[in-house]
Amino acid sequence: MLTVLSGGTGTPKLLQGLALLVGQENLSIIVNTGEDLEISGLYVSPDIDTVMYTLAGVVNEETWYGIRGDTFEEHERIKREGKPELLRIGDRDRAVKQHRTMLLKRGTPLSAVTRELCRDFNVLANVMPMSDDRVTTRVYTEAGPMTFHEFWVARRAQDRVKSVLFEGAESARAAPGVLEAIEKSEAIIIGPSNPVTSIGPIVAIREIRSALEKVRVKVIAVSPIVGGSPVSGPAGALMQGLGYEVSPVGVAQYYRDFVSGLVIDNRDEKLAPKIEELGLEVFLTDLLLPDLPSRVKLARSVLAFAGVKTNGPTLRKSG
Ligand code: GDP
């Protein structure tokens, strides 16, 4: 059994590889909900949906958001009415979000709702929100405080970042199953996600952070930063704003309290000694993940680095 901490773009690529190698039923995935928001009366949980759609094999891999081949009639209709939506929500995707919103309104916790939605999509992995309590990532910039989506989607990360707060994290409890998964796993993997706004909210929950600090198994992170910049998204601007170097060294500094090893790209080899000085083991490989073979290869390396045995070279079919 493996536990993976995930956001909604980089880590899902690694999840595809891990699911093929070990089988979805052996994966517990703790997903960031700091970017959850309401759009047109719907409760939108972008990272949970991307993880779920990825494991169901229906994710739109051009955007790592929504369902492949979806239509956007309702989104366009709402736009024509003069109330444009901050995120592009497809019609099938909207139906999933409507179902979630209805269940939440009935009082079902987000973790149980997520289980039900995953069951509908035949996802066998144990996909869990980090918490059933609401945690909201707030980016404080020179232009004022804003949510992650205002910062990134509406304003394209143009504002200089001063600090990032995870509102509600202080009192938030880990969702049911999260701590157990961490305690029982053969290894913990922090995928190549934005350290500040995807992994940051998860580890801001005290129970989760201290569970990660306590485990005896390896906690392996994969760098989302390759050759001095993120592969995609605003991780660079956020890390820089918080005073971290935009490099795998900065990633290592951010994670050093609870991570035992960092996977970095071959082209960052010269940085390995600096990361080792921080007390982390380093594994070098190719971290650009444009296709399934590259994702399976990374998954294999991560498992080897974490000391997890797989059943030889035969790939297991994912759920
Ligand atoms: P978000 O919820 O959409 O912000 O998703 P994540 O935090 O999971 O993903 C964003 C991060 O994934 C960015 O920091 C990217 O640099 C990283 N990422 C995306 N694709 C790749 C890839 O192919 N390789 C690596 N190493 N990182 C990637």
XYZ file of C-alpha atoms and ligand atoms in Angstrom:
347
model
C 0.000 0.000 0.000
C 1.261 3.442 -0.993
C 0.090 6.906 -0.044
C 0.445 9.748 -2.511
C -0.080 13.468 -1.803
C -1.538 15.173 -4.855
C -2.531 18.402 -6.526
C -4.222 18.464 -9.895
C -1.693 18.544 -12.751
C 1.760 17.086 -12.123
C 1.018 14.315 -9.632
C -1.884 12.861 -11.661
C 0.681 12.108 -14.397
C 2.721 10.093 -11.885
C -0.474 8.442 -10.622
C -1.081 7.008 -14.080
C 2.290 5.280 -13.901
C 1.880 4.117 -10.294
C -1.605 2.718 -10.980
C -0.234 0.622 -13.831
C 2.654 -0.714 -11.750
C 0.994 -1.476 -8.416
C -2.743 -1.417 -9.178
C -5.144 1.342 -8.139
C -6.469 -0.669 -5.209
C -3.039 -0.325 -3.565
C -3.048 3.477 -3.735
C -4.335 5.922 -1.140
C -4.339 9.457 -2.468
C -4.589 12.505 -0.226
C -5.788 15.394 -2.332
C -5.480 19.146 -1.860
C -8.779 20.944 -1.290
C -7.316 24.402 -0.621
C -8.426 25.509 -4.093
C -12.050 24.410 -3.649
C -14.519 27.118 -4.581
C -18.100 27.809 -5.536
C -19.015 28.512 -9.131
C -22.632 29.052 -10.287
C -23.846 27.506 -7.045
C -21.699 24.386 -7.501
C -19.085 23.109 -5.061
C -15.990 22.725 -7.227
C -13.049 20.681 -5.981
C -10.631 20.974 -8.898
C -7.887 18.656 -7.665
C -10.205 15.874 -6.493
C -11.959 15.914 -9.856
C -8.703 15.787 -11.806
C -7.392 12.884 -9.713
C -10.697 11.042 -10.069
C -10.991 11.661 -13.825
C -7.347 10.649 -14.298
C -7.833 7.308 -12.540
C -11.099 6.785 -14.421
C -9.179 7.337 -17.675
C -11.393 10.236 -18.806
C -9.380 13.324 -17.862
C -8.733 15.996 -20.478
C -4.947 15.711 -20.675
C -4.607 18.978 -22.595
C -5.627 20.998 -19.569
C -5.578 18.430 -16.703
C -8.981 19.781 -15.923
C -12.424 18.351 -16.752
C -13.494 15.432 -18.938
C -12.016 14.650 -22.356
C -14.412 15.459 -25.221
C -16.873 17.290 -22.950
C -19.209 19.940 -24.377
C -19.622 23.438 -22.922
C -23.192 24.421 -23.784
C -24.222 25.384 -20.264
C -20.968 27.262 -19.647
C -21.531 29.279 -22.842
C -25.180 29.907 -21.979
C -24.213 31.257 -18.561
C -21.594 33.470 -20.216
C -24.225 34.875 -22.615
C -26.347 35.747 -19.600
C -23.495 37.986 -18.469
C -22.235 35.865 -15.549
C -19.030 34.313 -16.903
C -17.625 31.429 -14.847
C -14.059 31.672 -13.556
C -13.325 28.069 -14.608
C -14.501 26.389 -17.811
C -16.910 23.707 -16.646
C -18.036 21.147 -19.223
C -21.541 19.695 -19.315
C -20.636 16.179 -18.115
C -18.223 17.625 -15.577
C -21.029 19.934 -14.373
C -23.288 16.947 -13.741
C -20.615 15.430 -11.476
C -20.233 18.716 -9.619
C -24.029 19.003 -9.284
C -24.177 15.530 -7.763
C -21.404 16.444 -5.296
C -23.134 19.707 -4.350
C -26.437 17.916 -3.734
C -24.824 15.313 -1.482
C -22.916 17.984 0.472
C -26.148 19.957 0.954
C -27.697 16.833 2.471
C -24.894 16.885 5.032
C -22.683 14.128 3.609
C -19.009 14.900 4.360
C -16.719 15.582 1.392
C -14.754 12.355 2.027
C -17.900 10.217 1.746
C -19.070 12.182 -1.297
C -15.684 11.592 -2.929
C -15.931 7.857 -2.262
C -19.365 7.770 -3.853
C -18.287 9.721 -6.938
C -15.197 7.509 -7.325
C -17.393 4.419 -7.110
C -19.584 5.801 -9.903
C -16.450 6.174 -12.038
C -15.120 2.691 -11.118
C -12.060 4.225 -9.507
C -10.533 1.609 -7.216
C -7.950 3.829 -5.529
C -8.764 5.292 -2.128
C -9.107 8.967 -3.089
C -9.482 11.199 -0.029
C -9.766 14.947 0.426
C -7.099 16.114 2.887
C -9.912 17.240 5.198
C -13.696 17.377 5.495
C -13.243 20.858 6.941
C -12.990 23.827 4.636
C -9.443 25.134 4.120
C -8.937 28.019 1.709
C -5.610 29.058 0.245
C -5.261 32.843 0.241
C -2.451 34.420 -1.761
C -1.408 37.821 -0.379
C 0.061 39.960 -3.135
C 1.011 43.570 -3.709
C -2.437 43.948 -5.296
C -4.106 42.538 -2.168
C -5.274 39.107 -0.986
C -6.872 36.716 -3.461
C -7.821 33.074 -3.878
C -5.559 30.766 -5.877
C -7.841 30.956 -8.920
C -8.049 34.761 -8.789
C -4.251 34.845 -8.596
C -3.581 32.287 -11.336
C -6.603 32.047 -13.622
C -7.988 35.589 -13.483
C -4.714 37.552 -13.110
C -2.167 35.119 -14.628
C 0.154 35.328 -11.592
C 1.111 38.923 -12.475
C 1.072 40.198 -8.860
C 4.125 39.906 -6.659
C 3.460 37.388 -3.893
C 4.070 38.491 -0.307
C 2.706 35.505 1.625
C 0.309 32.580 1.404
C -2.100 31.567 4.159
C -4.216 28.447 4.463
C -7.367 29.717 6.142
C -9.002 27.108 8.345
C -5.966 24.787 8.384
C -5.209 25.553 12.045
C -8.399 23.883 13.238
C -8.954 21.457 10.331
C -8.849 17.734 11.073
C -7.494 15.177 8.641
C -10.312 13.470 6.714
C -11.255 9.947 7.844
C -8.681 7.429 6.611
C -5.924 9.960 5.907
C -3.813 9.366 9.020
C -4.377 5.595 8.855
C -3.191 5.548 5.248
C -0.027 7.449 6.169
C 0.644 5.163 9.136
C 0.075 1.911 7.219
C 1.827 2.690 3.934
C 5.035 1.074 2.728
C 6.105 4.494 1.473
C 4.711 7.994 1.081
C 5.098 9.815 -2.204
C 4.706 13.533 -2.720
C 4.133 13.899 -6.439
C 5.408 16.674 -8.703
C 2.842 19.226 -7.596
C 3.068 22.879 -6.664
C 4.780 22.778 -3.230
C 3.135 25.992 -2.016
C -0.489 25.761 -3.142
C -1.006 22.021 -3.741
C 1.113 20.276 -1.089
C 1.316 23.313 1.261
C -2.377 23.140 2.295
C -2.161 19.377 2.952
C 0.869 19.667 5.216
C -0.579 22.781 6.893
C -3.023 20.437 8.634
C -1.209 19.729 11.857
C -2.284 16.089 12.195
C -1.087 15.276 8.688
C 2.223 17.063 9.069
C 3.022 15.363 12.340
C 1.979 11.937 10.954
C 4.411 12.513 8.053
C 7.159 13.583 10.442
C 6.669 10.422 12.502
C 6.568 7.675 9.862
C 9.550 5.337 9.650
C 9.042 4.484 5.991
C 10.501 6.644 3.252
C 8.772 9.851 2.269
C 9.840 10.602 -1.289
C 9.028 13.840 -3.123
C 9.303 14.444 -6.858
C 10.424 17.908 -7.937
C 7.935 19.931 -9.991
C 10.798 22.301 -10.787
C 13.043 21.280 -13.662
C 16.051 23.363 -14.688
C 15.118 26.508 -12.755
C 11.405 26.741 -13.540
C 8.193 24.807 -12.995
C 7.044 22.569 -15.851
C 3.732 24.461 -15.778
C 1.756 26.769 -13.499
C 2.715 29.483 -11.013
C 4.899 27.501 -8.573
C 7.899 29.708 -9.473
C 6.194 32.996 -8.593
C 4.820 31.528 -5.363
C 8.112 29.995 -4.214
C 10.014 33.161 -5.051
C 7.483 35.303 -3.180
C 7.946 33.177 -0.067
C 11.730 33.453 -0.301
C 12.495 29.984 -1.694
C 14.917 29.461 -4.544
C 13.009 28.326 -7.661
C 14.939 25.073 -7.999
C 14.891 21.560 -6.559
C 16.933 23.027 -3.680
C 14.010 25.326 -2.840
C 11.662 22.325 -3.043
C 13.968 20.427 -0.669
C 13.944 23.371 1.760
C 10.166 23.518 1.685
C 9.834 19.771 2.388
C 12.882 19.045 4.548
C 10.981 18.509 7.847
C 9.098 15.464 6.592
C 10.754 14.202 3.390
C 13.620 11.697 3.260
C 14.402 11.800 -0.446
C 13.894 14.036 -3.476
C 13.726 12.934 -7.097
C 15.236 15.610 -9.340
C 15.802 15.920 -13.067
C 19.121 14.861 -14.629
C 19.738 18.406 -15.781
C 19.755 19.564 -12.135
C 22.479 17.081 -11.181
C 24.857 19.790 -9.999
C 22.350 20.734 -7.280
C 22.409 17.265 -5.700
C 25.144 18.048 -3.112
C 23.188 21.086 -1.839
C 20.084 18.928 -1.378
C 22.087 16.208 0.356
C 23.456 18.875 2.719
C 19.847 19.446 3.811
C 19.730 15.794 4.863
C 17.799 14.413 1.883
C 18.781 11.552 -0.398
C 18.699 12.454 -4.091
C 17.620 10.358 -7.062
C 18.295 11.591 -10.604
C 16.070 10.783 -13.561
C 14.137 12.409 -16.392
C 11.303 14.421 -14.905
C 9.508 15.615 -18.028
C 6.396 13.486 -18.321
C 4.847 14.065 -21.752
C 3.498 10.539 -22.260
C 2.553 7.326 -20.501
C 5.919 5.535 -20.963
C 7.751 8.442 -19.280
C 5.214 8.379 -16.411
C 5.572 4.612 -15.911
C 9.351 4.981 -15.969
C 9.237 7.668 -13.293
C 6.823 5.573 -11.205
C 9.244 2.641 -11.412
C 12.151 4.840 -10.292
C 10.150 6.348 -7.446
C 9.129 2.885 -6.193
C 12.727 1.670 -6.348
C 13.955 4.800 -4.562
C 11.274 4.299 -1.895
C 12.294 0.676 -1.462
C 8.908 -0.687 -2.564
C 9.018 -4.045 -4.292
C 6.811 -4.562 -7.330
C 6.003 -7.803 -9.080
C 8.818 -7.655 -11.612
C 8.486 -6.121 -15.021
C 4.888 -7.174 -15.750
C 2.493 -4.262 -15.622
C -0.679 -4.639 -13.597
C -3.827 -3.444 -15.244
C -5.257 -0.390 -13.514
C -8.841 -0.484 -12.287
P -2.563 22.279 -9.759
O -3.520 21.846 -8.713
O -3.136 22.353 -11.150
O -1.719 23.455 -9.384
O -1.640 21.023 -9.920
P -0.309 20.468 -9.291
O 0.189 21.280 -8.187
O -0.490 18.999 -9.109
O 0.596 20.616 -10.556
C 1.321 21.761 -10.872
C 2.780 21.434 -10.781
O 3.043 20.248 -11.544
C 3.637 22.510 -11.363
O 4.463 23.026 -10.357
C 4.425 21.804 -12.470
O 5.764 22.230 -12.519
C 4.313 20.351 -12.137
N 4.321 19.511 -13.334
C 3.422 19.486 -14.330
N 3.813 18.629 -15.297
C 5.004 18.101 -14.884
C 5.922 17.178 -15.461
O 5.740 16.657 -16.565
N 7.060 16.898 -14.717
C 7.300 17.480 -13.496
N 8.417 17.154 -12.854
N 6.448 18.358 -12.943
C 5.324 18.673 -13.626
